[in-house]
Short mmCIF file of C-alpha atoms and ligand atoms in Angstrom, two decimals:
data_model
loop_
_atom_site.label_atom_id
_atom_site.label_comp_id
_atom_site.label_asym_id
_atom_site.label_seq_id
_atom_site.Cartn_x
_atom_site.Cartn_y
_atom_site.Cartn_z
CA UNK A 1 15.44 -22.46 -32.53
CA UNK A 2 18.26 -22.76 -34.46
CA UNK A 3 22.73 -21.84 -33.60
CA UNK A 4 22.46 -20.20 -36.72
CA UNK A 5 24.65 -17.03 -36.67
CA UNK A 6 22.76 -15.21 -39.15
CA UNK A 7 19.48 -15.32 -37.42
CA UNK A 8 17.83 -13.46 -34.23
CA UNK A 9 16.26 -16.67 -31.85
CA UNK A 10 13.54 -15.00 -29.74
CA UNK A 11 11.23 -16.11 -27.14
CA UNK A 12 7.66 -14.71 -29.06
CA UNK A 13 4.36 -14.43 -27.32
CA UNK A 14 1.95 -15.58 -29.96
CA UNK A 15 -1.60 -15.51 -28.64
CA UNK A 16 -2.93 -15.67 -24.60
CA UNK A 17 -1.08 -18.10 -22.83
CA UNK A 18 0.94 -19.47 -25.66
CA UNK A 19 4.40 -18.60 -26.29
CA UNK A 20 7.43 -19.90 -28.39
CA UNK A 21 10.75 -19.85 -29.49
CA UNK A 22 11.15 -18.66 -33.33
CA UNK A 23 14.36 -17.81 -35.43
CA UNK A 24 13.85 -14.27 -36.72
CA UNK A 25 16.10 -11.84 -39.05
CA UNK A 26 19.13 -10.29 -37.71
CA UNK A 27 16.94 -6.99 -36.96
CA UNK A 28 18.33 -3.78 -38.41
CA UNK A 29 19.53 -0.21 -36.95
CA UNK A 30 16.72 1.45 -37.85
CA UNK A 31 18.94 5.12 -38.01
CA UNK A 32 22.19 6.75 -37.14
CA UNK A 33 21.58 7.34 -33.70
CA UNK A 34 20.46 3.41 -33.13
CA UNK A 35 22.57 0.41 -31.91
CA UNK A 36 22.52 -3.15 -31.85
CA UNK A 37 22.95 -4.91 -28.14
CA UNK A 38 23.85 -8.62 -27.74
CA UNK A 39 21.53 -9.07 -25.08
CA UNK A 40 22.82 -10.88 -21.56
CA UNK A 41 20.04 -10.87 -19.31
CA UNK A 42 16.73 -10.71 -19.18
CA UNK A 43 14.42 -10.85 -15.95
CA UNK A 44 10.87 -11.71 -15.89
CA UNK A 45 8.28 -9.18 -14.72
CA UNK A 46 4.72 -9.27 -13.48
CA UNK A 47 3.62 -7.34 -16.75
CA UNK A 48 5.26 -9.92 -19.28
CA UNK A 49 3.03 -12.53 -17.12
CA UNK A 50 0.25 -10.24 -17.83
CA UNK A 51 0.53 -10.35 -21.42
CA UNK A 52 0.88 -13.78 -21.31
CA UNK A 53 -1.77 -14.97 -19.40
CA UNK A 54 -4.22 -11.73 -19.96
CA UNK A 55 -3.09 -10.56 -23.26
CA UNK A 56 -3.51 -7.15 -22.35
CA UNK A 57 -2.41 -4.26 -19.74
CA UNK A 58 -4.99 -1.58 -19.64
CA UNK A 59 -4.77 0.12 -23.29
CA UNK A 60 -2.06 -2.02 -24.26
CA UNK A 61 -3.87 -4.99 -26.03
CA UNK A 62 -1.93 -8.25 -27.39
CA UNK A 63 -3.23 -8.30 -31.22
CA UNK A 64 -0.21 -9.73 -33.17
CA UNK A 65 2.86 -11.73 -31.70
CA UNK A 66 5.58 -10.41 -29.79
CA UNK A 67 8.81 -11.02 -28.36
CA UNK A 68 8.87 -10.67 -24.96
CA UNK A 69 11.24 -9.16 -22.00
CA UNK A 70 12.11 -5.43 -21.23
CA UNK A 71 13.92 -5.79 -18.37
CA UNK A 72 17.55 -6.40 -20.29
CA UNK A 73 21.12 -5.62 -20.10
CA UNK A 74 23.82 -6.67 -22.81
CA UNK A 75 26.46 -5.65 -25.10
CA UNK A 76 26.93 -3.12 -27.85
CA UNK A 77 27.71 -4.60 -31.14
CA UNK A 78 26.90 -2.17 -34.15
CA UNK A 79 26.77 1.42 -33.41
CA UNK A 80 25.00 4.02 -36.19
CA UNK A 81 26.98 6.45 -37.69
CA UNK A 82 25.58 9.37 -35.26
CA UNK A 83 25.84 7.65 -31.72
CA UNK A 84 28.73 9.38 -29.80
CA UNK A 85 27.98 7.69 -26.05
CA UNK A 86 28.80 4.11 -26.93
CA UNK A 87 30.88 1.95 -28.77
CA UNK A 88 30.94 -1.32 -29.70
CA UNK A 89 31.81 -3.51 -26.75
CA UNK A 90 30.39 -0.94 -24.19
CA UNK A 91 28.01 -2.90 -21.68
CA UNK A 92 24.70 -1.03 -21.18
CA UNK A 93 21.43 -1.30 -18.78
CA UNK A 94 18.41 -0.60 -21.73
CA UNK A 95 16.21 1.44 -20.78
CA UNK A 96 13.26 -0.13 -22.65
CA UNK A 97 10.91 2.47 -23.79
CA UNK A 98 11.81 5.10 -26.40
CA UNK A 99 9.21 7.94 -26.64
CA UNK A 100 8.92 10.50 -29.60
CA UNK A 101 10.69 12.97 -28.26
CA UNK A 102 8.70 15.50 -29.91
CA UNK A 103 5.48 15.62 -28.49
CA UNK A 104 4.41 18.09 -24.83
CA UNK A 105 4.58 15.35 -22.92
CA UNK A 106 7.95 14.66 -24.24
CA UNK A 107 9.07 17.96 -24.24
CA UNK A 108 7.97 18.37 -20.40
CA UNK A 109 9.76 15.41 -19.14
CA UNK A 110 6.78 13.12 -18.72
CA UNK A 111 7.88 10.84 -21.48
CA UNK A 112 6.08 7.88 -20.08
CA UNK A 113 3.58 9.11 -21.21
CA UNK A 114 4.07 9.38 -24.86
CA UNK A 115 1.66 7.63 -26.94
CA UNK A 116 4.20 7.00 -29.61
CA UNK A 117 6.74 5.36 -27.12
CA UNK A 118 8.19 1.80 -28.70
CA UNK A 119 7.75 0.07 -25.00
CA UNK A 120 9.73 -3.37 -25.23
CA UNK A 121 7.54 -6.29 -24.93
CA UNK A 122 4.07 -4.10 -24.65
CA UNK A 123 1.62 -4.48 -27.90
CA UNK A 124 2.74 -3.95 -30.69
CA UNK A 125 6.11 -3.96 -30.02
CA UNK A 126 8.73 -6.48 -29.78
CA UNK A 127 10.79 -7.39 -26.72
CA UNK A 128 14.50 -8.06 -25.76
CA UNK A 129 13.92 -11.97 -25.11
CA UNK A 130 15.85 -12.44 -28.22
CA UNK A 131 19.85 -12.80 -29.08
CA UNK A 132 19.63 -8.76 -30.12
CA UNK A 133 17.88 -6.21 -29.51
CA UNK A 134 17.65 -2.62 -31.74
CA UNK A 135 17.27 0.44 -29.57
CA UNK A 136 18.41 4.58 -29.74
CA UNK A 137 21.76 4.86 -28.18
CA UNK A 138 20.68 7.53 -25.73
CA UNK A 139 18.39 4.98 -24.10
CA UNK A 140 21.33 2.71 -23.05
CA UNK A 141 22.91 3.23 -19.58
CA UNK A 142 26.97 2.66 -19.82
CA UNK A 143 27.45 0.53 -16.38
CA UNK A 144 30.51 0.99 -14.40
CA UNK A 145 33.03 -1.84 -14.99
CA UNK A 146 32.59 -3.15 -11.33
CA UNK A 147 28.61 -3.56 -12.43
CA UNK A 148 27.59 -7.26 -13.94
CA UNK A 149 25.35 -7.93 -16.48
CA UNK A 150 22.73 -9.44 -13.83
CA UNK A 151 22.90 -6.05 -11.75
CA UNK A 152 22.27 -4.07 -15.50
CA UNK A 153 18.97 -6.36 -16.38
CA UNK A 154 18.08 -5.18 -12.49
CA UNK A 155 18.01 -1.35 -13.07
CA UNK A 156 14.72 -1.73 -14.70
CA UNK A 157 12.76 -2.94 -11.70
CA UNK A 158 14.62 -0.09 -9.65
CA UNK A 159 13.83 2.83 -12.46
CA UNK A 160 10.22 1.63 -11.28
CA UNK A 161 10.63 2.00 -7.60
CA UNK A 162 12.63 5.32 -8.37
CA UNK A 163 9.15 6.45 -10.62
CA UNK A 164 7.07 5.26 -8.07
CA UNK A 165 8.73 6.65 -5.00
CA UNK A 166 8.99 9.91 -6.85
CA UNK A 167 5.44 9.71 -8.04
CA UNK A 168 4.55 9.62 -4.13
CA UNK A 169 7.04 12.19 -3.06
CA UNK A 170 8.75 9.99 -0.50
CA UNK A 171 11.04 12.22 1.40
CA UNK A 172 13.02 11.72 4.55
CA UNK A 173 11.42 11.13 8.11
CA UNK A 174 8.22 10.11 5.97
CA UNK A 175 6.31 6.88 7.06
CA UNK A 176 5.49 4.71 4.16
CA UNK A 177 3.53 1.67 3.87
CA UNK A 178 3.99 -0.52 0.55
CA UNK A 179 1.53 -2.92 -0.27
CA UNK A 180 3.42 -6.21 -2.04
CA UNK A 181 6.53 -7.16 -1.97
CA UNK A 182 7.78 -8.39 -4.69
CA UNK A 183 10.72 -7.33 -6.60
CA UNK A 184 8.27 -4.03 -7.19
CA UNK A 185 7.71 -3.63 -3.93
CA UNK A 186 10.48 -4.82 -2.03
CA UNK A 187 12.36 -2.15 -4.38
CA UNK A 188 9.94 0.40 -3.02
CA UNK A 189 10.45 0.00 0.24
CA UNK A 190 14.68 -0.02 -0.30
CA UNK A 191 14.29 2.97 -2.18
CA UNK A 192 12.17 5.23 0.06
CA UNK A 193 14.69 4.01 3.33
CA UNK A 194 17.48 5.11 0.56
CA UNK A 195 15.70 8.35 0.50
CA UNK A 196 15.34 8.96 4.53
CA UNK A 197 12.46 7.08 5.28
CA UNK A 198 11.84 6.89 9.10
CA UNK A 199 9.69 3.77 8.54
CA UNK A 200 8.80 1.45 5.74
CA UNK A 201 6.08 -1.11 6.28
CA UNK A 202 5.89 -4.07 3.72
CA UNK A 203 2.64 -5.88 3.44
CA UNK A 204 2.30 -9.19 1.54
CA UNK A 205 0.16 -12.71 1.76
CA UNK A 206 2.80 -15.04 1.48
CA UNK A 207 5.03 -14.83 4.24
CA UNK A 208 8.40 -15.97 2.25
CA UNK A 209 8.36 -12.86 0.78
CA UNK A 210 7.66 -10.98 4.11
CA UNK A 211 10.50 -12.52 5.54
CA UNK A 212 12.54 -11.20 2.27
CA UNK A 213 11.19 -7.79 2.65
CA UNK A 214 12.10 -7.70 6.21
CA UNK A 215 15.55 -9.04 5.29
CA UNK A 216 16.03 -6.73 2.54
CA UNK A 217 14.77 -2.81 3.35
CA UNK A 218 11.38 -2.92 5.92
CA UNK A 219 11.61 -1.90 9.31
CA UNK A 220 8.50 -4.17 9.60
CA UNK A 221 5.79 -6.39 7.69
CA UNK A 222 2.07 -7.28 8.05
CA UNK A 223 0.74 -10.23 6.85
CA UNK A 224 -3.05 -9.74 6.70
CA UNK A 225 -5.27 -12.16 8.78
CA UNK A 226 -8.27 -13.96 7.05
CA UNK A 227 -11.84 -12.02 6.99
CA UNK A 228 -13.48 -13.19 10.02
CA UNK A 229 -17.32 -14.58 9.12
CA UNK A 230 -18.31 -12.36 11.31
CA UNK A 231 -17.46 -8.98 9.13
CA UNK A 232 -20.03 -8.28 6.80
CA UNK A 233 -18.52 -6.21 3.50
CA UNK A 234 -15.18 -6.18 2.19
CA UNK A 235 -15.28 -2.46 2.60
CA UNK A 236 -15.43 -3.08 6.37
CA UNK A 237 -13.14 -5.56 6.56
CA UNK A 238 -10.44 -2.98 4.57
CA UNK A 239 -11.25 -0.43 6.69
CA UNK A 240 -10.12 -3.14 10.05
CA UNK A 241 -7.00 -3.75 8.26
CA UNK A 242 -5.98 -0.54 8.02
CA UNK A 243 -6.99 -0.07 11.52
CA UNK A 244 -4.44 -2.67 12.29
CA UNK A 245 -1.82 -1.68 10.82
CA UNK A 246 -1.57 1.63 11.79
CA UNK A 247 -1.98 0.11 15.36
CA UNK A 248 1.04 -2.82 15.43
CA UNK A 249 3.09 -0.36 13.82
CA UNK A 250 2.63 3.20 15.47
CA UNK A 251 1.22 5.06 11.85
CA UNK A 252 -0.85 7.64 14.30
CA UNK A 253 -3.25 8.22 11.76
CA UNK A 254 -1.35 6.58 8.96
CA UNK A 255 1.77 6.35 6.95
CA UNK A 256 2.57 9.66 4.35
CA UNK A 257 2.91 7.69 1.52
CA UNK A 258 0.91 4.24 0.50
CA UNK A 259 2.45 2.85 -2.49
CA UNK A 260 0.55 -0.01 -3.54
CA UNK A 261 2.50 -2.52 -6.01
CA UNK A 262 0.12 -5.81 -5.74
CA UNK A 263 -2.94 -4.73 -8.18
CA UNK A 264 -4.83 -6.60 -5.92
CA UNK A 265 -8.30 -5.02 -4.67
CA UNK A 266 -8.27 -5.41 -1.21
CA UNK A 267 -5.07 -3.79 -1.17
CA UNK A 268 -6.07 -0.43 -3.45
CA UNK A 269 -9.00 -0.67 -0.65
CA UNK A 270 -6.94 -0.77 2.07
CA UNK A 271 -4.34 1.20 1.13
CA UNK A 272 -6.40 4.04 0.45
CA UNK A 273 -8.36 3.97 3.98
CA UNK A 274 -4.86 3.90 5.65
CA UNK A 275 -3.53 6.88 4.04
CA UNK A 276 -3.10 9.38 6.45
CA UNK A 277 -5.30 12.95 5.83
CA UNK A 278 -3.32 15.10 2.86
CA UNK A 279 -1.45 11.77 2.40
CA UNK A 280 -0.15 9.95 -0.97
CA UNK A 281 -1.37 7.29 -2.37
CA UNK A 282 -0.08 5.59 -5.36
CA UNK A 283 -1.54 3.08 -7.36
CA UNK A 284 1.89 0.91 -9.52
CA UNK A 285 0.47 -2.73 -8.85
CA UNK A 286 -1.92 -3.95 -12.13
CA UNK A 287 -4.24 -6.05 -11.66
CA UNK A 288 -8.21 -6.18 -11.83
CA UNK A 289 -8.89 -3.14 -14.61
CA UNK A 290 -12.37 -2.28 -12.27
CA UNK A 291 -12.59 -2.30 -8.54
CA UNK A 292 -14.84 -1.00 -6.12
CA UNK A 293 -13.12 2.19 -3.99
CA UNK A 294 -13.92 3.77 -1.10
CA UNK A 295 -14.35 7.01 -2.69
CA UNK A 296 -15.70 9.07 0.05
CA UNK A 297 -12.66 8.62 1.94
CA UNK A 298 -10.25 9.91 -0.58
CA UNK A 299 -12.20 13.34 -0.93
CA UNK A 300 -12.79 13.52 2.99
CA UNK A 301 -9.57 13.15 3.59
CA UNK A 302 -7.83 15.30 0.82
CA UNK A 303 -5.78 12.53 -0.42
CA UNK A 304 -3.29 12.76 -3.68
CA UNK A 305 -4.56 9.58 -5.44
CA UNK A 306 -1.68 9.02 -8.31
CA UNK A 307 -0.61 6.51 -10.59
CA UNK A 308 2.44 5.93 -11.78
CA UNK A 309 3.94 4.12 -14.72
CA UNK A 310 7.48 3.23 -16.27
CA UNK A 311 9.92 6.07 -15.72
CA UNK A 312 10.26 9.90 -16.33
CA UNK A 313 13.12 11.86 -17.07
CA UNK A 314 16.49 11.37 -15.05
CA UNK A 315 14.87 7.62 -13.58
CA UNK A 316 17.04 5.32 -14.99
CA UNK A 317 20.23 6.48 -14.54
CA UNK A 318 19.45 7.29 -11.10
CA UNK A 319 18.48 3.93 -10.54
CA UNK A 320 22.03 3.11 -12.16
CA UNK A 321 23.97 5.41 -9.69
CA UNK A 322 22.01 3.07 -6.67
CA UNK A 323 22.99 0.25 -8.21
CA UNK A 324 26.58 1.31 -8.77
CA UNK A 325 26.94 2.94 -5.13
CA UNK A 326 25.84 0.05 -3.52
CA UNK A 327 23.17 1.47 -1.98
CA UNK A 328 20.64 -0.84 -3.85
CA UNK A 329 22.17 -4.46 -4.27
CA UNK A 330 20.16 -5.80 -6.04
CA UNK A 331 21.96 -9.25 -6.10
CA UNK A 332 19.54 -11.14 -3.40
CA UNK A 333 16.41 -10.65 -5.69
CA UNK A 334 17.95 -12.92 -7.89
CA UNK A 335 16.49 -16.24 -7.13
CA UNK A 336 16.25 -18.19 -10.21
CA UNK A 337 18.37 -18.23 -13.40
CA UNK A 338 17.68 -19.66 -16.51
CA UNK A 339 19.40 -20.74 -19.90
CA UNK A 340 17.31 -19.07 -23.01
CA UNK A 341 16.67 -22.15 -24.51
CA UNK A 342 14.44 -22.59 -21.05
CA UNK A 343 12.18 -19.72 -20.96
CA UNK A 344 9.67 -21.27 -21.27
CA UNK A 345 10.59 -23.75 -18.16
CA UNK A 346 11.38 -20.04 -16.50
CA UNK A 347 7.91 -18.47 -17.37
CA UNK A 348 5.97 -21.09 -15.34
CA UNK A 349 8.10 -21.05 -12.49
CA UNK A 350 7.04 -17.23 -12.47
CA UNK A 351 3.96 -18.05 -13.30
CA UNK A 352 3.26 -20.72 -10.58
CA UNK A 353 3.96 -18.01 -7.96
CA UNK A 354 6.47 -19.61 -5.44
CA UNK A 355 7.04 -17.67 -2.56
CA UNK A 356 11.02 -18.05 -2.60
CA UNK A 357 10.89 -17.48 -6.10
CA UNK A 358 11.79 -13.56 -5.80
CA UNK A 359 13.26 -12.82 -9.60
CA UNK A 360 14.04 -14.90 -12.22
CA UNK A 361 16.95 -13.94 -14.79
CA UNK A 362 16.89 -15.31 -18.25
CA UNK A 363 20.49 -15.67 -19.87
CA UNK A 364 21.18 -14.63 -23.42
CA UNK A 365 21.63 -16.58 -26.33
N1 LIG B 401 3.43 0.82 -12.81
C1 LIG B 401 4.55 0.36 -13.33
O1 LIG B 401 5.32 1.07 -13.96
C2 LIG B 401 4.89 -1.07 -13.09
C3 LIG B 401 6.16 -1.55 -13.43
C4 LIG B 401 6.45 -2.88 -13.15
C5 LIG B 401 5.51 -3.69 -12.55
N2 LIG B 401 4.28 -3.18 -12.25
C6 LIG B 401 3.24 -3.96 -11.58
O2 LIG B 401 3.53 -3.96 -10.19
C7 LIG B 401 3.03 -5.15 -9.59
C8 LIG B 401 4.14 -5.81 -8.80
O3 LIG B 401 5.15 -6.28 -9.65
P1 LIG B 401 6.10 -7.47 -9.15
O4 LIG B 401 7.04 -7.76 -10.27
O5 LIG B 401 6.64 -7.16 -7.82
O6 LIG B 401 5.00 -8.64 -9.06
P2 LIG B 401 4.87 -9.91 -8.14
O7 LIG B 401 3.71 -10.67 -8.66
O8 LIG B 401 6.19 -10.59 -8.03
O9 LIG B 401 4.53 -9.35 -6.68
C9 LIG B 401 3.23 -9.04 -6.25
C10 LIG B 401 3.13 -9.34 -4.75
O10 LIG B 401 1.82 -8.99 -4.33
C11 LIG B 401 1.42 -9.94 -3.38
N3 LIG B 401 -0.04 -9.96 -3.28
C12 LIG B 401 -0.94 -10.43 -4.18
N4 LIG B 401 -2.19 -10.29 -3.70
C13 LIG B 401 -2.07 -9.71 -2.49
C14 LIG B 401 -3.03 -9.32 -1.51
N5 LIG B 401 -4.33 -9.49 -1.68
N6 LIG B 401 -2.57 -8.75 -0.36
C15 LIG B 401 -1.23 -8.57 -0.17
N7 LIG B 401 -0.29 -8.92 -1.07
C16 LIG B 401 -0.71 -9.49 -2.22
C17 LIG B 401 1.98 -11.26 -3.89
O11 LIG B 401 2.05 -12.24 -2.87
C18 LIG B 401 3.34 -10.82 -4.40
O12 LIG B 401 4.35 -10.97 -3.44
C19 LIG B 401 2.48 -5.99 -10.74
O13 LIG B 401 1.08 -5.78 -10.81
C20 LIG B 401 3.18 -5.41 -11.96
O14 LIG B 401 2.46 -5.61 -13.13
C21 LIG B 401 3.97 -1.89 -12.49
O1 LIG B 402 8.21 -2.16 -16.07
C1 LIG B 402 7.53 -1.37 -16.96
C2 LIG B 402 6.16 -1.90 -17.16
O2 LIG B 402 6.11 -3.27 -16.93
C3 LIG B 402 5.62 -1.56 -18.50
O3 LIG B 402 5.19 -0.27 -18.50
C4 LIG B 402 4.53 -2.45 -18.99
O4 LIG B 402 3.74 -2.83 -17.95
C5 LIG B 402 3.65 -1.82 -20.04
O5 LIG B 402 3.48 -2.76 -21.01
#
């Protein structure tokens, strides 16, 4: 990586588990409704990790290198001749996905689920880990003047929980459980008490980030004991911890909404026996693409099984207006910061899954 001005340095993904830093061409507005952003921050997510380490998310497969990062804020420094909503100098949140526009899924509001969105850091498209970024105007969030840079990379994470909470139709006096908690998670659960929520379990493994959760938005948080030798399936064993947590924490027959934000199996398992009959359950956490699922349970109990995925129409700038309000500060995630010339230093702290280690901001070049 080079201080040249004329050149874009960007942190590139270039096969599993190897990435790099690479001097690229000052990229281009690719039309009049495009601008350029000097990008300022950049926090890490679980998906960039599963890129790295995986190469792949579902569909999404890594098959030529990328730059990655998506969770970005910065400032506009070329504007195309057709952009009305910024200027140059205006400091936006990007919201990193751009769909078609065009298509029924589009045109109905569900633009996550475009198959022609240009997703930020997810195969074949390039990230924001770089000096700057390209991206339509209408897709950058003006922040407030009394909103940082580090609070703008934020809104991403939050446009999930808002998805995800929205996805599970988390309404006030609701019980919810939320299964992780990190930044995902914990952003769940602050979102849904936002929203009314009469009680918002967190559940996690580690116990730093229970006590985090518990400090930040959960009335309460379950750390789940070790299967007993004594247990015989994991099915069983699922079925006890949801027994338990509906007991410690008065669920009756279990929360209204389970949003589950770990991808881990035990959890989908759980998660779904806890679900209370005509309940929610949402499925945001990636992890293992095949697990086993208790099945029976869903259908005898009528559950909503749904999963949810980026953001949909109106997400982002909500998630902006929580930010801006204060209702969501979104400062305390921020753990870790980390000079771009050390992302790679940044991406193993992530990587090597510290319990205090909540979020960890990358500054721009
Ligand atoms: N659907 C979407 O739109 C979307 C968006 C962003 C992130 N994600 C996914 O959401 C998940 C959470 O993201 P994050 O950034 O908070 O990740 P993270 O890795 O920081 O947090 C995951 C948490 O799950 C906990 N966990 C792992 N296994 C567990 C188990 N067996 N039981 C209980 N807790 C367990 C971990 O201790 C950790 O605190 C990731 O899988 C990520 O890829 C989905
Ligand atoms: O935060 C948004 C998500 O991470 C993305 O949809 C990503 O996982 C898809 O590549």
């Amino acid at each position: 990586m080079t201080n040249n001005t004329e050149l874009n340095p960007a942190f590139v993904l270039k096969a599993i588990g190897h990435a790099d830093f690479e001097d690229r061409p000052i990229p281009k507005l690719r039309d009049a409704w495009d601008v350029r952003v000097h990008i300022a921050q950049t926090g890490i997510c679980g998906s960039d990790l599963h890129y790295y380490d995986n190469g792949r998310i579902g569909d999404f497969v890594l098959t030529t290198p990328i730059i990655l990062g998506h969770e970005s804020s910065g400032t506009v420094v070329e504007v195309g001749s057709a952009v009305k909503n910024l200027k140059v100098g205006t400091r936006v949140a990007i919201e990193p996905g751009v769909p078609c526009r065009h298509c029924d899924y589009c045109r109905s509001g569900s633009y996550n689920l475009c198959p022609d969105t240009i997703f930020a850091a997810t195969p074949p498209w390039d990230g924001t880990l770089a000096k700057y970024y390209i991206v339509a105007a209408d897709y950058c969030i003006p922040l407030p003047d009394y909103m940082d840079l580090e609070q703008g990379a934020l809104v991403e994470p939050v446009a999930c929980a808002v998805q995800m909470t929205k996805v599970g139709n988390v309404r006030a006096n609701q019980t919810i459980v939320v299964f992780g908690c990190g930044p995902i998670g914990v952003l769940c659960q602050k979102v849904s008490k936002v929203y009314g929520a009469k009680k918002v379990i967190g559940v996690d493994i580690s116990q730093g980030r229970l006590d985090f959760a518990k400090s930040y938005g959960a009335d309460g948080v379950f750390l789940p004991p070790k299967k007993p030798a004594t247990v015989n399936t994991d099915n069983e064993w699922n079925e006890e911890l949801a027994r338990m947590i509906k007991e410690e924490f008065n669920l009756g027959d279990g929360p209204d909404v389970v949003i589950e934000a770990t991808g881990a199996a035990s959890c989908i398992s759980t998660g779904v026996h806890l679900t209370k009959k005509g309940g929610t359950y949402v499925q945001a956490g990636m992890g293992k693409e095949v697990v086993e699922f208790p099945i029976t349970v869903a259908c005898i109990r009528d559950l909503t099984i749904r999963g949810s995925i980026r953001y949909t129409t109106g997400c982002y700038s909500t998630a902006v207006d929580l930010v801006a309000s204060g209702k969501i500060d979104v400062k305390p995630l921020v753990t870790n910061r980390f000079k771009f010339e050390d992302a790679k230093d940044a991406f193993q702290l992530v990587r090597e899954k510290h319990e205090n280690v909540i979020k960890v901001l990358i500054q721009g070049v």
